[in-house]
CSV table of C-alpha atoms in Angstrom, one decimal:
chain,number,residue,atom,x,y,z
D,200,UNK,CA,-12.9,65.3,1.4
D,201,UNK,CA,-13.5,64.6,5.1
D,202,UNK,CA,-14.8,61.2,7.5
D,203,UNK,CA,-17.0,62.9,10.2
D,204,UNK,CA,-18.8,60.7,13.2
D,205,UNK,CA,-21.1,60.8,16.4
D,206,UNK,CA,-21.9,58.4,19.1
D,207,UNK,CA,-24.6,58.5,21.8
D,208,UNK,CA,-24.7,55.9,24.3
D,209,UNK,CA,-27.5,54.6,26.2
D,210,UNK,CA,-25.5,54.0,29.4
D,211,UNK,CA,-24.8,57.3,30.3
D,212,UNK,CA,-21.7,55.6,33.0
D,213,UNK,CA,-19.8,54.0,29.6
D,214,UNK,CA,-17.3,56.0,27.6
D,215,UNK,CA,-18.2,56.8,23.6
D,216,UNK,CA,-14.8,57.5,23.0
D,217,UNK,CA,-13.0,54.4,22.5
D,218,UNK,CA,-15.7,53.3,19.7
D,219,UNK,CA,-15.3,57.5,18.1
D,220,UNK,CA,-11.4,56.5,18.0
D,221,UNK,CA,-12.3,52.8,16.1
D,222,UNK,CA,-14.9,54.6,14.0
D,223,UNK,CA,-12.1,57.2,12.7
D,224,UNK,CA,-9.4,54.6,12.1
D,225,UNK,CA,-11.7,53.0,9.8
D,226,UNK,CA,-12.4,56.4,8.2
D,227,UNK,CA,-9.0,57.2,7.9
D,228,UNK,CA,-8.8,56.9,4.1
D,229,UNK,CA,-11.2,59.9,4.2
D,230,UNK,CA,-8.5,62.2,5.6
D,231,UNK,CA,-5.3,62.2,6.9
D,232,UNK,CA,-4.0,65.5,7.6
D,233,UNK,CA,-5.6,65.8,11.4
D,234,UNK,CA,-7.7,63.7,13.8
D,235,UNK,CA,-10.0,65.2,17.0
D,236,UNK,CA,-12.6,63.6,19.1
D,237,UNK,CA,-14.8,66.0,21.3
D,238,UNK,CA,-16.8,64.1,24.0
D,239,UNK,CA,-19.7,65.4,26.5
D,240,UNK,CA,-19.5,64.1,30.3
D,241,UNK,CA,-21.5,64.9,33.1
D,242,UNK,CA,-23.1,68.3,33.6
D,243,UNK,CA,-22.2,69.0,29.9
D,244,UNK,CA,-18.6,69.1,30.6
D,245,UNK,CA,-16.7,68.7,27.4
D,246,UNK,CA,-13.4,66.9,26.9
D,247,UNK,CA,-11.1,67.6,23.9
D,248,UNK,CA,-8.3,65.7,22.0
D,249,UNK,CA,-7.5,67.2,18.4
D,250,UNK,CA,-4.2,67.7,16.3
D,251,UNK,CA,-2.5,67.0,12.5
D,252,UNK,CA,-1.7,63.5,11.7
D,253,UNK,CA,-3.1,60.2,11.2
D,254,UNK,CA,-5.8,58.7,14.1
D,255,UNK,CA,-2.6,56.5,15.5
D,256,UNK,CA,-0.7,59.9,16.0
D,257,UNK,CA,-3.3,61.7,17.6
D,258,UNK,CA,-4.5,59.2,20.1
D,259,UNK,CA,-3.0,56.3,22.6
D,260,UNK,CA,-4.4,54.3,25.4
D,261,UNK,CA,-3.9,57.7,28.1
D,262,UNK,CA,-5.9,60.5,25.8
D,263,UNK,CA,-8.7,58.0,25.0
D,264,UNK,CA,-9.2,57.4,28.4
D,265,UNK,CA,-8.8,61.2,28.7
D,266,UNK,CA,-12.3,61.6,26.9
D,267,UNK,CA,-15.0,61.1,29.6
D,268,UNK,CA,-18.6,61.0,28.5
D,269,UNK,CA,-21.3,58.8,26.6
D,270,UNK,CA,-21.6,60.9,23.4
D,271,UNK,CA,-19.1,62.6,21.0
D,272,UNK,CA,-18.0,63.8,17.8
D,273,UNK,CA,-15.1,62.8,15.7
D,274,UNK,CA,-13.3,63.9,12.5
D,275,UNK,CA,-10.6,63.5,10.1
D,276,UNK,CA,-9.3,66.0,8.2
D,277,UNK,CA,-8.1,66.3,4.4
D,278,UNK,CA,-7.3,70.2,3.7
D,279,UNK,CA,-9.6,72.0,1.0
D,280,UNK,CA,-10.2,75.0,2.4
D,281,UNK,CA,-8.4,76.4,4.8
D,282,UNK,CA,-4.6,75.2,5.5
D,283,UNK,CA,-3.3,72.4,7.2
D,284,UNK,CA,-2.9,74.6,10.1
D,285,UNK,CA,-3.4,72.7,13.7
D,286,UNK,CA,-5.9,75.0,14.8
D,287,UNK,CA,-8.1,73.7,12.0
D,288,UNK,CA,-8.1,70.2,13.3
D,289,UNK,CA,-11.6,69.7,13.6
D,290,UNK,CA,-14.4,69.6,15.7
D,291,UNK,CA,-15.0,73.1,16.0
D,292,UNK,CA,-16.3,74.5,19.2
D,293,UNK,CA,-18.5,77.5,20.6
D,294,UNK,CA,-19.6,77.7,24.3
D,295,UNK,CA,-22.2,80.1,23.5
D,296,UNK,CA,-25.2,79.4,22.6
D,297,UNK,CA,-25.1,76.1,25.0
D,298,UNK,CA,-22.0,75.1,23.9
D,299,UNK,CA,-22.0,73.4,20.5
D,300,UNK,CA,-19.2,71.0,19.0
D,301,UNK,CA,-19.6,70.7,14.9
D,302,UNK,CA,-17.6,68.5,12.7
D,303,UNK,CA,-18.0,68.9,8.8
D,304,UNK,CA,-17.3,67.2,5.7
D,305,UNK,CA,-17.2,69.7,2.4
D,306,UNK,CA,-17.3,72.8,0.8
D,307,UNK,CA,-19.2,75.9,1.1
D,308,UNK,CA,-19.0,77.9,-2.4
D,309,UNK,CA,-20.3,81.2,-0.6
D,310,UNK,CA,-18.1,81.2,2.1
D,311,UNK,CA,-17.1,84.9,1.5
D,312,UNK,CA,-20.6,86.4,1.9
D,313,UNK,CA,-21.2,84.4,4.8
D,314,UNK,CA,-18.0,85.5,6.4
D,315,UNK,CA,-19.3,89.1,6.1
D,316,UNK,CA,-22.5,88.3,7.4
D,317,UNK,CA,-20.9,87.0,10.0
D,318,UNK,CA,-18.4,90.0,10.8
D,319,UNK,CA,-21.2,93.0,10.3
D,320,UNK,CA,-24.7,91.4,11.3
D,321,UNK,CA,-23.9,88.7,13.6
D,322,UNK,CA,-20.8,90.1,15.5
D,323,UNK,CA,-19.2,86.7,15.5
D,324,UNK,CA,-15.3,86.2,14.9
D,325,UNK,CA,-14.4,83.1,12.9
D,326,UNK,CA,-11.0,82.4,13.9
D,327,UNK,CA,-10.0,80.9,10.5
D,328,UNK,CA,-10.3,79.8,6.7
D,329,UNK,CA,-12.4,76.9,7.4
D,330,UNK,CA,-15.6,76.2,6.1
D,331,UNK,CA,-16.5,74.3,9.1
D,332,UNK,CA,-16.1,77.0,11.7
D,333,UNK,CA,-18.1,78.9,9.6
D,334,UNK,CA,-21.2,76.8,9.7
D,335,UNK,CA,-20.7,76.3,13.3
D,336,UNK,CA,-21.1,80.1,14.1
D,337,UNK,CA,-23.9,80.1,11.6
D,338,UNK,CA,-25.6,77.4,13.4
D,339,UNK,CA,-24.9,79.1,16.7
D,340,UNK,CA,-26.4,82.3,15.6
D,341,UNK,CA,-29.3,80.6,14.4
D,342,UNK,CA,-30.0,78.6,18.1
D,343,UNK,CA,-28.8,82.6,19.4
D,344,UNK,CA,-31.9,84.1,18.2
D,345,UNK,CA,-34.0,81.7,20.4
D,346,UNK,CA,-33.1,83.5,23.2
D,347,UNK,CA,-33.8,80.4,25.3
D,348,UNK,CA,-32.3,79.3,28.7
D,349,UNK,CA,-33.1,75.7,27.2
D,350,UNK,CA,-34.0,74.6,23.6
D,351,UNK,CA,-35.9,71.8,22.1
D,352,UNK,CA,-35.5,69.7,18.7
D,353,UNK,CA,-38.3,72.3,17.3
D,354,UNK,CA,-35.9,75.2,17.5
D,355,UNK,CA,-32.9,72.8,16.7
D,356,UNK,CA,-34.7,72.4,13.0
D,357,UNK,CA,-35.4,76.1,12.9
D,358,UNK,CA,-31.9,76.6,13.3
D,359,UNK,CA,-30.6,73.8,10.4
D,360,UNK,CA,-33.0,75.0,7.9
D,361,UNK,CA,-31.6,78.7,8.4
D,362,UNK,CA,-28.2,76.7,7.6
D,363,UNK,CA,-30.2,75.5,4.5
D,364,UNK,CA,-31.3,78.8,3.7
D,365,UNK,CA,-27.7,80.5,3.4
D,366,UNK,CA,-25.5,78.1,2.8
D,367,UNK,CA,-24.7,76.6,-0.6
D,368,UNK,CA,-22.8,73.9,-1.2
D,369,UNK,CA,-22.1,70.4,-0.7
D,370,UNK,CA,-21.7,69.3,3.4
D,371,UNK,CA,-22.8,66.5,5.9
D,372,UNK,CA,-22.6,67.6,9.2
D,373,UNK,CA,-22.4,66.4,12.8
D,374,UNK,CA,-23.0,68.7,15.9
D,375,UNK,CA,-23.4,67.6,19.4
D,376,UNK,CA,-25.2,69.9,22.2
D,377,UNK,CA,-23.7,69.7,25.7
D,378,UNK,CA,-26.2,68.2,27.9
D,379,UNK,CA,-28.4,67.4,25.1
D,380,UNK,CA,-27.5,65.2,22.3
D,381,UNK,CA,-26.1,64.6,18.8
D,382,UNK,CA,-27.2,65.7,15.5
D,383,UNK,CA,-26.3,65.1,11.9
D,384,UNK,CA,-27.6,66.8,8.4
D,385,UNK,CA,-27.0,66.6,5.1
D,386,UNK,CA,-26.9,69.6,2.4
D,387,UNK,CA,-30.2,69.8,0.0
D,388,UNK,CA,-28.5,68.3,-3.0
D,389,UNK,CA,-27.2,65.3,-0.6
D,390,UNK,CA,-23.6,65.8,-2.7
D,391,UNK,CA,-21.7,64.5,0.8
D,392,UNK,CA,-22.7,61.5,2.5
D,393,UNK,CA,-24.0,60.6,6.1
D,394,UNK,CA,-25.9,58.4,7.0
D,395,UNK,CA,-26.9,56.5,10.8
D,396,UNK,CA,-27.6,53.0,12.4
D,397,UNK,CA,-28.7,51.8,15.9
D,398,UNK,CA,-27.8,49.2,18.2
D,399,UNK,CA,-29.5,47.7,21.5
D,400,UNK,CA,-27.9,47.5,24.5
D,401,UNK,CA,-28.8,46.7,27.9
D,402,UNK,CA,-30.1,50.4,28.8
D,403,UNK,CA,-31.8,50.9,25.4
D,404,UNK,CA,-30.4,52.1,22.3
D,405,UNK,CA,-27.4,53.6,21.2
D,406,UNK,CA,-26.9,55.7,17.8
D,407,UNK,CA,-24.1,57.1,15.7
D,408,UNK,CA,-23.8,58.9,12.6
D,409,UNK,CA,-21.1,58.4,10.0
D,410,UNK,CA,-20.1,59.2,6.5
D,411,UNK,CA,-19.9,55.7,5.4
D,412,UNK,CA,-21.4,52.6,6.5
D,413,UNK,CA,-18.7,50.8,7.2
D,414,UNK,CA,-18.0,52.4,10.4
D,415,UNK,CA,-21.3,51.1,11.6
D,416,UNK,CA,-21.1,47.9,10.7
D,417,UNK,CA,-17.2,47.4,12.2
D,418,UNK,CA,-19.1,48.6,15.5
D,419,UNK,CA,-21.6,46.2,15.3
D,420,UNK,CA,-24.4,49.0,14.9
D,421,UNK,CA,-27.2,47.9,12.2
D,422,UNK,CA,-30.3,48.9,10.4
D,423,UNK,CA,-27.6,51.7,8.5
D,424,UNK,CA,-29.9,54.4,6.9
D,425,UNK,CA,-28.5,57.5,4.6
D,426,UNK,CA,-29.9,60.8,5.4
D,427,UNK,CA,-32.0,62.1,2.5
D,428,UNK,CA,-30.9,65.4,0.9
D,429,UNK,CA,-31.9,68.4,3.3
D,430,UNK,CA,-32.6,66.4,6.0
D,431,UNK,CA,-32.0,66.5,9.7
D,432,UNK,CA,-32.0,63.8,12.5
D,433,UNK,CA,-31.4,64.8,16.1
D,434,UNK,CA,-30.6,61.9,18.9
D,435,UNK,CA,-31.4,63.3,22.5
D,436,UNK,CA,-29.7,62.0,25.4
D,437,UNK,CA,-32.5,59.8,26.2
D,438,UNK,CA,-31.5,58.0,22.7
D,439,UNK,CA,-35.3,59.6,21.3
D,440,UNK,CA,-34.7,60.1,17.5
D,441,UNK,CA,-36.5,63.0,15.4
D,442,UNK,CA,-36.0,63.2,12.1
D,443,UNK,CA,-37.5,65.7,9.1
D,444,UNK,CA,-36.6,66.4,5.6
D,445,UNK,CA,-36.1,70.0,5.9
D,446,UNK,CA,-35.9,71.0,2.1
D,447,UNK,CA,-38.7,68.9,0.7
D,448,UNK,CA,-38.4,69.5,-3.2
D,449,UNK,CA,-34.3,69.1,-2.8
D,450,UNK,CA,-32.6,67.9,-5.9
D,451,UNK,CA,-30.8,64.8,-5.1
D,452,UNK,CA,-27.5,64.7,-6.6
D,453,UNK,CA,-24.9,62.8,-4.6
D,454,UNK,CA,-21.3,63.0,-5.6
D,455,UNK,CA,-20.1,60.4,-8.1
D,456,UNK,CA,-16.5,60.7,-6.9
D,457,UNK,CA,-17.2,58.7,-3.8
D,458,UNK,CA,-18.0,55.7,-5.5
D,459,UNK,CA,-14.9,56.4,-8.2
D,460,UNK,CA,-12.5,56.6,-5.3
D,461,UNK,CA,-13.1,57.8,-2.0
D,462,UNK,CA,-15.4,55.5,-0.3
D,463,UNK,CA,-14.2,51.7,1.1
D,464,UNK,CA,-15.5,49.1,-1.3
D,465,UNK,CA,-17.2,47.2,1.5
D,466,UNK,CA,-19.1,50.7,2.3
D,467,UNK,CA,-22.9,50.7,1.1
D,468,UNK,CA,-23.9,54.8,0.3
D,469,UNK,CA,-27.5,55.7,-1.0
D,470,UNK,CA,-28.3,52.2,-1.6
D,471,UNK,CA,-25.4,51.6,-3.7
D,472,UNK,CA,-22.5,48.8,-2.6
D,473,UNK,CA,-19.5,50.5,-3.6
D,474,UNK,CA,-17.9,47.1,-4.1
D,475,UNK,CA,-20.7,45.9,-7.0
D,476,UNK,CA,-20.0,49.5,-8.2
D,477,UNK,CA,-16.7,49.5,-9.2
D,478,UNK,CA,-17.2,45.7,-10.7
D,479,UNK,CA,-19.7,47.3,-12.9
D,480,UNK,CA,-17.1,50.1,-13.7
D,481,UNK,CA,-14.4,47.2,-14.6
D,482,UNK,CA,-17.4,45.8,-16.8
D,483,UNK,CA,-18.0,49.0,-18.7
D,484,UNK,CA,-14.4,50.2,-18.9
D,485,UNK,CA,-13.9,46.4,-20.5
D,486,UNK,CA,-15.6,47.8,-23.0
D,487,UNK,CA,-13.9,51.0,-24.0
D,488,UNK,CA,-10.9,49.2,-24.2
D,489,UNK,CA,-12.4,46.7,-27.0
D,490,UNK,CA,-13.9,50.3,-28.4
D,491,UNK,CA,-10.5,51.9,-28.2
D,492,UNK,CA,-7.8,48.8,-29.5
D,493,UNK,CA,-10.4,46.4,-30.7
D,494,UNK,CA,-11.1,42.6,-30.5
D,495,UNK,CA,-7.3,42.0,-32.1
D,496,UNK,CA,-5.5,44.2,-29.5
D,497,UNK,CA,-2.0,43.0,-28.0
D,498,UNK,CA,-2.5,43.4,-24.5
D,499,UNK,CA,-0.9,40.2,-22.4
D,500,UNK,CA,-1.5,40.8,-19.1
D,501,UNK,CA,-3.6,43.6,-16.8
D,502,UNK,CA,-2.2,44.9,-14.0
D,503,UNK,CA,-4.8,47.3,-11.1
D,504,UNK,CA,-2.6,50.0,-8.8
D,505,UNK,CA,-3.6,49.3,-5.5
D,506,UNK,CA,-5.9,49.2,-3.9
D,507,UNK,CA,-9.2,51.3,-5.3
D,508,UNK,CA,-9.0,50.1,-8.2
D,509,UNK,CA,-8.3,46.1,-7.8
D,510,UNK,CA,-12.2,45.6,-7.8
D,511,UNK,CA,-12.5,46.8,-11.2
D,512,UNK,CA,-9.7,45.7,-13.1
D,513,UNK,CA,-10.2,42.1,-11.8
D,514,UNK,CA,-13.3,42.6,-13.9
D,515,UNK,CA,-11.9,44.0,-16.8
D,516,UNK,CA,-9.6,41.2,-16.7
D,517,UNK,CA,-12.8,38.8,-16.2
D,518,UNK,CA,-14.6,40.3,-19.3
D,519,UNK,CA,-11.4,40.6,-21.9
D,520,UNK,CA,-10.8,37.0,-21.3
D,521,UNK,CA,-7.2,38.3,-20.1
D,522,UNK,CA,-4.8,37.2,-17.0
D,523,UNK,CA,-4.8,39.5,-14.0
D,524,UNK,CA,-1.7,40.0,-12.2
D,525,UNK,CA,-0.4,42.1,-8.9
D,526,UNK,CA,2.2,43.9,-10.3
D,527,UNK,CA,2.5,46.6,-7.8
D,528,UNK,CA,3.6,45.9,-4.1
D,529,UNK,CA,2.2,48.4,-2.3
D,530,UNK,CA,3.5,50.0,1.4
D,531,UNK,CA,0.5,50.2,3.5
D,532,UNK,CA,2.3,52.6,6.0
D,533,UNK,CA,2.1,55.5,3.3
D,534,UNK,CA,-1.2,57.5,3.1
D,535,UNK,CA,-3.0,58.2,-0.1
D,536,UNK,CA,-1.1,59.9,-2.4
D,537,UNK,CA,-4.0,62.2,-4.0
D,538,UNK,CA,-5.0,63.7,-0.4
D,539,UNK,CA,-1.6,64.2,0.4
D,540,UNK,CA,-1.3,68.2,0.9
D,541,UNK,CA,1.0,69.5,-1.8
D,542,UNK,CA,2.4,68.2,-5.3
D,543,UNK,CA,5.7,68.4,-4.3
D,544,UNK,CA,5.2,65.6,-1.1
D,545,UNK,CA,2.2,63.3,-3.7
D,546,UNK,CA,5.5,62.9,-6.1
D,547,UNK,CA,7.8,62.1,-3.3
D,548,UNK,CA,5.6,59.5,-2.2
D,549,UNK,CA,4.9,57.8,-5.2
D,550,UNK,CA,8.2,55.3,-5.6
D,551,UNK,CA,8.5,54.9,-1.8
D,552,UNK,CA,4.7,53.7,-1.7
D,553,UNK,CA,4.6,51.5,-4.3
D,554,UNK,CA,7.0,48.9,-6.1
D,555,UNK,CA,7.0,47.3,-9.3
D,556,UNK,CA,8.0,43.4,-9.5
D,557,UNK,CA,9.6,42.9,-12.9
D,558,UNK,CA,8.8,39.6,-13.4
D,559,UNK,CA,5.0,40.5,-14.2
D,560,UNK,CA,6.3,43.2,-16.5
D,561,UNK,CA,9.0,41.7,-18.5
D,562,UNK,CA,8.9,41.4,-21.9
D,563,UNK,CA,4.8,42.0,-21.8
D,564,UNK,CA,2.4,44.5,-23.1
D,565,UNK,CA,0.8,46.1,-19.8
D,566,UNK,CA,-2.6,47.7,-19.5
D,567,UNK,CA,-2.7,49.4,-16.1
D,568,UNK,CA,-6.2,50.1,-14.5
D,569,UNK,CA,-6.7,53.0,-11.9
D,570,UNK,CA,-9.7,54.5,-10.5
D,571,UNK,CA,-9.1,57.9,-11.7
D,572,UNK,CA,-6.3,60.3,-13.6
D,573,UNK,CA,-6.2,63.5,-11.4
D,574,UNK,CA,-3.2,65.1,-11.5
D,575,UNK,CA,-0.9,62.6,-13.2
D,576,UNK,CA,1.7,62.4,-10.4
D,577,UNK,CA,1.2,58.9,-9.5
D,578,UNK,CA,0.2,58.0,-13.3
D,579,UNK,CA,3.3,59.1,-14.7
D,580,UNK,CA,5.5,57.4,-12.1
D,581,UNK,CA,3.3,54.3,-12.4
D,582,UNK,CA,4.2,54.4,-15.9
D,583,UNK,CA,7.8,54.9,-15.7
D,584,UNK,CA,8.0,52.2,-12.9
D,585,UNK,CA,6.4,49.2,-15.2
D,586,UNK,CA,9.1,50.3,-18.2
D,587,UNK,CA,11.9,50.0,-15.6
D,588,UNK,CA,10.6,46.8,-14.8
D,589,UNK,CA,11.0,45.5,-18.7
D,590,UNK,CA,7.3,46.3,-19.8
D,591,UNK,CA,7.5,46.4,-24.1
D,592,UNK,CA,4.2,48.6,-24.2
D,593,UNK,CA,2.5,50.2,-21.3
D,594,UNK,CA,-1.2,51.5,-21.8
D,595,UNK,CA,-3.3,53.0,-19.2
D,596,UNK,CA,-6.8,52.6,-18.2
D,597,UNK,CA,-8.9,55.0,-16.0
D,598,UNK,CA,-12.4,53.7,-14.9
D,599,UNK,CA,-13.6,57.7,-14.8
D,600,UNK,CA,-13.6,59.9,-17.2
D,601,UNK,CA,-11.1,62.6,-17.8
D,602,UNK,CA,-11.2,65.0,-14.6
D,603,UNK,CA,-11.0,68.6,-16.4
D,604,UNK,CA,-12.8,70.8,-14.1
D,605,UNK,CA,-12.1,71.9,-10.5
D,606,UNK,CA,-14.1,70.1,-7.7
D,607,UNK,CA,-15.8,72.9,-5.3
D,608,UNK,CA,-17.7,70.6,-3.0
D,609,UNK,CA,-14.7,69.5,-1.0
D,610,UNK,CA,-12.3,67.7,-3.3
D,611,UNK,CA,-8.9,68.9,-3.5
D,612,UNK,CA,-9.1,70.1,-7.0
D,613,UNK,CA,-9.0,73.3,-7.1
D,614,UNK,CA,-7.1,74.2,-10.2
D,615,UNK,CA,-7.8,73.2,-13.8
D,616,UNK,CA,-4.1,73.8,-14.5
D,617,UNK,CA,-3.1,71.0,-12.2
D,618,UNK,CA,-5.3,68.3,-13.9
D,619,UNK,CA,-3.3,66.4,-16.3
D,620,UNK,CA,-5.9,66.1,-18.9
D,621,UNK,CA,-7.1,70.2,-18.7
D,622,UNK,CA,-7.2,71.2,-22.3
D,623,UNK,CA,-5.5,67.9,-23.7
D,624,UNK,CA,-7.0,65.0,-25.7
D,625,UNK,CA,-6.2,61.3,-25.2
D,626,UNK,CA,-3.4,61.6,-27.5
D,627,UNK,CA,-1.7,64.5,-25.6
D,628,UNK,CA,-2.7,62.8,-22.2
D,629,UNK,CA,-0.8,59.8,-22.9
D,630,UNK,CA,2.4,61.9,-24.3
D,631,UNK,CA,2.3,63.6,-20.7
D,632,UNK,CA,2.1,60.4,-18.7
D,633,UNK,CA,4.5,58.8,-21.1
D,634,UNK,CA,2.4,55.4,-21.7
D,635,UNK,CA,1.7,53.9,-25.3
D,636,UNK,CA,-1.8,54.7,-25.1
D,637,UNK,CA,-5.0,56.4,-22.2
D,638,UNK,CA,-8.2,54.7,-22.7
D,639,UNK,CA,-10.7,56.9,-20.3
D,640,UNK,CA,-14.5,55.7,-19.1
D,641,UNK,CA,-17.0,57.8,-20.9
D,642,UNK,CA,-19.6,59.5,-18.1
D,643,UNK,CA,-22.3,58.0,-19.7
D,644,UNK,CA,-20.9,54.4,-18.8
D,645,UNK,CA,-19.5,55.8,-15.3
D,646,UNK,CA,-23.2,56.7,-14.5
D,647,UNK,CA,-24.5,53.5,-15.5
D,648,UNK,CA,-22.6,51.6,-13.3
D,649,UNK,CA,-23.6,53.3,-10.5
D,650,UNK,CA,-27.3,54.0,-11.3
D,651,UNK,CA,-28.3,50.4,-12.1
D,652,UNK,CA,-27.8,49.9,-8.5
D,653,UNK,CA,-30.5,52.7,-7.5
D,654,UNK,CA,-32.2,53.8,-9.9
D,655,UNK,CA,-34.1,56.0,-8.1
D,656,UNK,CA,-31.0,58.4,-8.4
D,657,UNK,CA,-30.9,60.3,-11.6
D,658,UNK,CA,-28.9,62.8,-11.1
D,659,UNK,CA,-25.2,63.0,-9.8
D,660,UNK,CA,-22.8,65.8,-9.4
D,661,UNK,CA,-20.2,64.8,-11.7
D,662,UNK,CA,-18.4,68.4,-11.9
D,663,UNK,CA,-15.1,67.1,-12.3
D,664,UNK,CA,-16.1,65.4,-15.6
D,665,UNK,CA,-18.8,67.9,-17.0
D,666,UNK,CA,-18.4,71.3,-15.2
D,667,UNK,CA,-21.8,71.4,-14.2
D,668,UNK,CA,-22.3,72.5,-10.7
D,669,UNK,CA,-25.6,71.2,-9.2
D,670,UNK,CA,-25.8,74.3,-6.6
D,671,UNK,CA,-25.4,77.0,-9.1
D,672,UNK,CA,-23.5,80.4,-7.5
D,673,UNK,CA,-20.4,78.8,-9.1
D,674,UNK,CA,-19.2,81.0,-12.1
D,675,UNK,CA,-15.2,81.9,-13.2
D,676,UNK,CA,-15.2,84.3,-11.1
D,677,UNK,CA,-15.4,82.3,-8.3
D,678,UNK,CA,-13.5,79.4,-9.7
D,679,UNK,CA,-10.5,81.9,-10.2
D,680,UNK,CA,-10.9,82.7,-6.5
D,681,UNK,CA,-11.1,78.9,-5.2
D,682,UNK,CA,-7.6,78.5,-7.3
D,683,UNK,CA,-5.8,81.3,-6.1
D,684,UNK,CA,-7.1,80.3,-2.4
D,685,UNK,CA,-6.1,76.6,-2.5
D,686,UNK,CA,-3.7,75.9,-5.3
D,687,UNK,CA,-0.7,73.9,-4.1
D,688,UNK,CA,1.9,77.1,-4.8
D,689,UNK,CA,-0.4,78.8,-2.0
D,690,UNK,CA,-0.1,76.0,0.2
D,691,UNK,CA,3.5,75.2,-0.1
D,692,UNK,CA,5.1,78.1,2.4
D,693,UNK,CA,2.8,76.7,5.1
D,694,UNK,CA,3.4,72.8,4.3
D,695,UNK,CA,7.1,73.6,4.5
D,696,UNK,CA,6.9,75.7,7.6
D,697,UNK,CA,4.7,72.5,9.2
D,698,UNK,CA,6.7,69.7,7.4
D,699,UNK,CA,8.1,66.9,9.9
D,700,UNK,CA,11.6,67.9,8.9
D,701,UNK,CA,11.0,71.4,9.6
D,702,UNK,CA,9.5,70.8,12.7
D,703,UNK,CA,12.3,68.5,13.8
D,704,UNK,CA,14.7,71.8,13.3
D,705,UNK,CA,12.8,73.7,15.0
D,706,UNK,CA,12.3,71.9,18.0
D,707,UNK,CA,16.0,71.2,17.2
D,708,UNK,CA,16.9,75.1,17.8
D,709,UNK,CA,14.5,75.1,20.7
D,710,UNK,CA,16.9,72.6,22.5
D,711,UNK,CA,19.7,74.5,21.8
D,712,UNK,CA,18.4,77.8,23.1
């Protein structure tokens, strides 16, 4: 999962980089591995800064001031396909044709066959394992076929339609063509989110694309619109907007996990308030608690796992007429453990990230509410921390169903063997996590919690819960291949090489030499 944004200012004398930087900060929850911005200045010249680390690590004021130009593209990365290498920090760029900058959120399920096509037919060199670079070069190859010195919107629509014809998976993309404008488009199933908004300025209308509406809100843009599945929107340098749904009969199936975990609660995605959706999840979870434990349960207090589950936990407590307390204090300067690359790093970080207050646990039967349980790394440590703080019994409730299947559309759940619920029932999971009982929301309740706020969405990508992949082209052979590419064990060597500790040793040795 990544965060993407693009900005075009009507006043060509202003710089887009400060607001792009601000926007990436608001998308930091979507990726903490790398960040980057590319801007376009006079005569189509491009300026780039990107690298590994969080937004605050990659950028400072002098660097932002180097990014000249009134339009640009930004990206925060969390690695799924590919690796954590600095070379895979986005946005990507190709000089031919026309100078194209590209950033992407999602994952392709037919990347290998596309790489073969790029090599054998298009004769384009793909330098990394990133699907984003692959999408960029397919886009570039389609534009190259025009043979024109200067392209227009119709050529761009044709090139994007060409992407839809051959690229299968979940993807939301932003692009910039030097001296022309910015572009946003969304996969034919609308799995990954993207929208755009506008803002009036003295020189005309500014436009911004972003993964979540909160970015546009924070930068004072209004009239946010989600892109439809299979839709492309082009904003040229004169702030003229052209949009077209290139796959009119697309089956809209947005990712339901966006509402469970990834998106900020103050975002609105596909017409659904993430905050309201999580309140509804809390109510539905309360129903499950009563169903599994009965009205005469012995729960004394409900405690959320900060931060994502707070909204749902509060509503669960309200509906069950139980006390809600903040028992875990979170260190806000440590990133989201789920999106950290590597199981060892995730495990080591949990206890640094949370501290249990004994006064809220001692002598009590506690129901801990979390948004979801994936690998179980955080959950197991959380349960033990509650016991260490004096809890008599520890029950664990998940706002999402048990995750038993890998994700292939851009969330780092590549191996079913890493999932704590894989081949286990609720009792087995409770034993694995050290809890007295584990309660999961059912899929029907989760879908209803989202669908009630936008009944027009009748199909969801819920593949991590039900194993149904809406794009097709996902079989056992592909899943085995994906597990081999992305499993934590395969990434470990590269992560060890690039860890701060190792980099420090490398720098130290270089200084000695």
